[in-house]
Amino acid sequence: MDKLKILIRYHAPDMPKIEKIKVGDWIDLRAAEDAEMRQGEFRIISLGVSMKLPEGYEAHIVPRSSTFKNFRVMQANSYGVIDNAYSGDEDIWGFPCYAFEDTVIHKGDRICQFRIVKRMEPVEFETVEHMPDTSRGGFGSTGIQ
């Protein structure tokens, strides 16, 4: 299988280079700056990289499983999407986060992860009067088991 070629510019020369780990499909990203945050504060932490993704692909960015435990921050937009057009020298990837407690994130800390996925194929919407399947009961209808 051919590998996707991704051009990457590092904006902080002393940052470790991004590497794909052998297990799993997600690739860790690191803070490119020290960030001291107070409880209730929002901040976009620079990840220090710009990338040119292949045509037809986008990156999905989410927190690492340990991000909240280690830093008491959550990604403010829940899920980040970067398309391949966000690829100029000043299009630096960032991690928008909200602090639940006072915290310090140091340059080089692994705070989020990303994967490259194909973009959705074009779709067409067709308006109908009724859906063809049997209703499951609406939102939250499965209840507590």
PDB file of N, CA and C in Angstrom, residues 3 17-30 64-65 110 112-115:
ATOM      1  N   LYS A   3       2.000   5.007   0.740  1.00  0.00           N
ATOM      2  CA  LYS A   3       1.816   5.915   1.871  1.00  0.00           C
ATOM      3  C   LYS A   3       1.403   7.289   1.351  1.00  0.00           C
ATOM      4  N   LYS A  17      10.183  15.845  16.067  1.00  0.00           N
ATOM      5  CA  LYS A  17       9.492  15.586  14.803  1.00  0.00           C
ATOM      6  C   LYS A  17       8.316  14.639  15.048  1.00  0.00           C
ATOM      7  N   ILE A  18       7.248  14.843  14.297  1.00  0.00           N
ATOM      8  CA  ILE A  18       6.067  13.998  14.412  1.00  0.00           C
ATOM      9  C   ILE A  18       6.375  12.631  13.827  1.00  0.00           C
ATOM     10  N   GLU A  19       5.973  11.600  14.552  1.00  0.00           N
ATOM     11  CA  GLU A  19       6.181  10.227  14.100  1.00  0.00           C
ATOM     12  C   GLU A  19       4.903   9.439  14.261  1.00  0.00           C
ATOM     13  N   LYS A  20       4.651   8.540  13.342  1.00  0.00           N
ATOM     14  CA  LYS A  20       3.524   7.610  13.432  1.00  0.00           C
ATOM     15  C   LYS A  20       3.961   6.461  14.315  1.00  0.00           C
ATOM     16  N   ILE A  21       3.186   6.192  15.396  1.00  0.00           N
ATOM     17  CA  ILE A  21       3.526   5.066  16.258  1.00  0.00           C
ATOM     18  C   ILE A  21       3.118   3.766  15.579  1.00  0.00           C
ATOM     19  N   LYS A  22       3.713   2.676  15.991  1.00  0.00           N
ATOM     20  CA  LYS A  22       3.463   1.387  15.346  1.00  0.00           C
ATOM     21  C   LYS A  22       2.075   0.827  15.655  1.00  0.00           C
ATOM     22  N   VAL A  23       1.517   1.156  16.825  1.00  0.00           N
ATOM     23  CA  VAL A  23       0.214   0.629  17.232  1.00  0.00           C
ATOM     24  C   VAL A  23      -0.812   1.761  17.162  1.00  0.00           C
ATOM     25  N   GLY A  24      -1.931   1.526  16.499  1.00  0.00           N
ATOM     26  CA  GLY A  24      -2.986   2.532  16.408  1.00  0.00           C
ATOM     27  C   GLY A  24      -2.824   3.415  15.188  1.00  0.00           C
ATOM     28  N   ASP A  25      -3.899   4.152  14.893  1.00  0.00           N
ATOM     29  CA  ASP A  25      -3.927   5.008  13.712  1.00  0.00           C
ATOM     30  C   ASP A  25      -3.747   6.484  14.017  1.00  0.00           C
ATOM     31  N   TRP A  26      -3.707   6.858  15.270  1.00  0.00           N
ATOM     32  CA  TRP A  26      -3.639   8.261  15.649  1.00  0.00           C
ATOM     33  C   TRP A  26      -2.201   8.694  15.863  1.00  0.00           C
ATOM     34  N   ILE A  27      -1.913   9.963  15.563  1.00  0.00           N
ATOM     35  CA  ILE A  27      -0.565  10.513  15.649  1.00  0.00           C
ATOM     36  C   ILE A  27      -0.578  11.646  16.668  1.00  0.00           C
ATOM     37  N   ASP A  28       0.294  11.578  17.670  1.00  0.00           N
ATOM     38  CA  ASP A  28       0.335  12.585  18.730  1.00  0.00           C
ATOM     39  C   ASP A  28       0.861  13.928  18.227  1.00  0.00           C
ATOM     40  N   LEU A  29       0.292  14.992  18.787  1.00  0.00           N
ATOM     41  CA  LEU A  29       0.765  16.353  18.560  1.00  0.00           C
ATOM     42  C   LEU A  29       1.154  16.957  19.898  1.00  0.00           C
ATOM     43  N   ARG A  30       2.114  17.870  19.883  1.00  0.00           N
ATOM     44  CA  ARG A  30       2.659  18.451  21.107  1.00  0.00           C
ATOM     45  C   ARG A  30       2.423  19.959  21.161  1.00  0.00           C
ATOM     46  N   ARG A  64      -5.868  13.590  23.492  1.00  0.00           N
ATOM     47  CA  ARG A  64      -5.376  12.262  23.853  1.00  0.00           C
ATOM     48  C   ARG A  64      -6.223  11.768  25.030  1.00  0.00           C
ATOM     49  N   SER A  65      -6.245  10.487  25.260  1.00  0.00           N
ATOM     50  CA  SER A  65      -7.062   9.950  26.350  1.00  0.00           C
ATOM     51  C   SER A  65      -6.604  10.467  27.709  1.00  0.00           C
ATOM     52  N   ARG A 110       2.578  16.233  25.056  1.00  0.00           N
ATOM     53  CA  ARG A 110       1.639  15.652  24.093  1.00  0.00           C
ATOM     54  C   ARG A 110       0.223  15.942  24.594  1.00  0.00           C
ATOM     55  N   CYS A 112      -2.710  16.390  22.211  1.00  0.00           N
ATOM     56  CA  CYS A 112      -3.795  15.957  21.333  1.00  0.00           C
ATOM     57  C   CYS A 112      -3.238  14.996  20.291  1.00  0.00           C
ATOM     58  N   GLN A 113      -4.127  14.496  19.451  1.00  0.00           N
ATOM     59  CA  GLN A 113      -3.741  13.529  18.432  1.00  0.00           C
ATOM     60  C   GLN A 113      -4.582  13.770  17.180  1.00  0.00           C
ATOM     61  N   PHE A 114      -4.085  13.288  16.049  1.00  0.00           N
ATOM     62  CA  PHE A 114      -4.842  13.459  14.810  1.00  0.00           C
ATOM     63  C   PHE A 114      -4.711  12.220  13.942  1.00  0.00           C
ATOM     64  N   ARG A 115      -5.632  12.148  12.980  1.00  0.00           N
ATOM     65  CA  ARG A 115      -5.547  11.125  11.948  1.00  0.00           C
ATOM     66  C   ARG A 115      -6.001  11.764  10.653  1.00  0.00           C
TER      67      ARG A 115
END
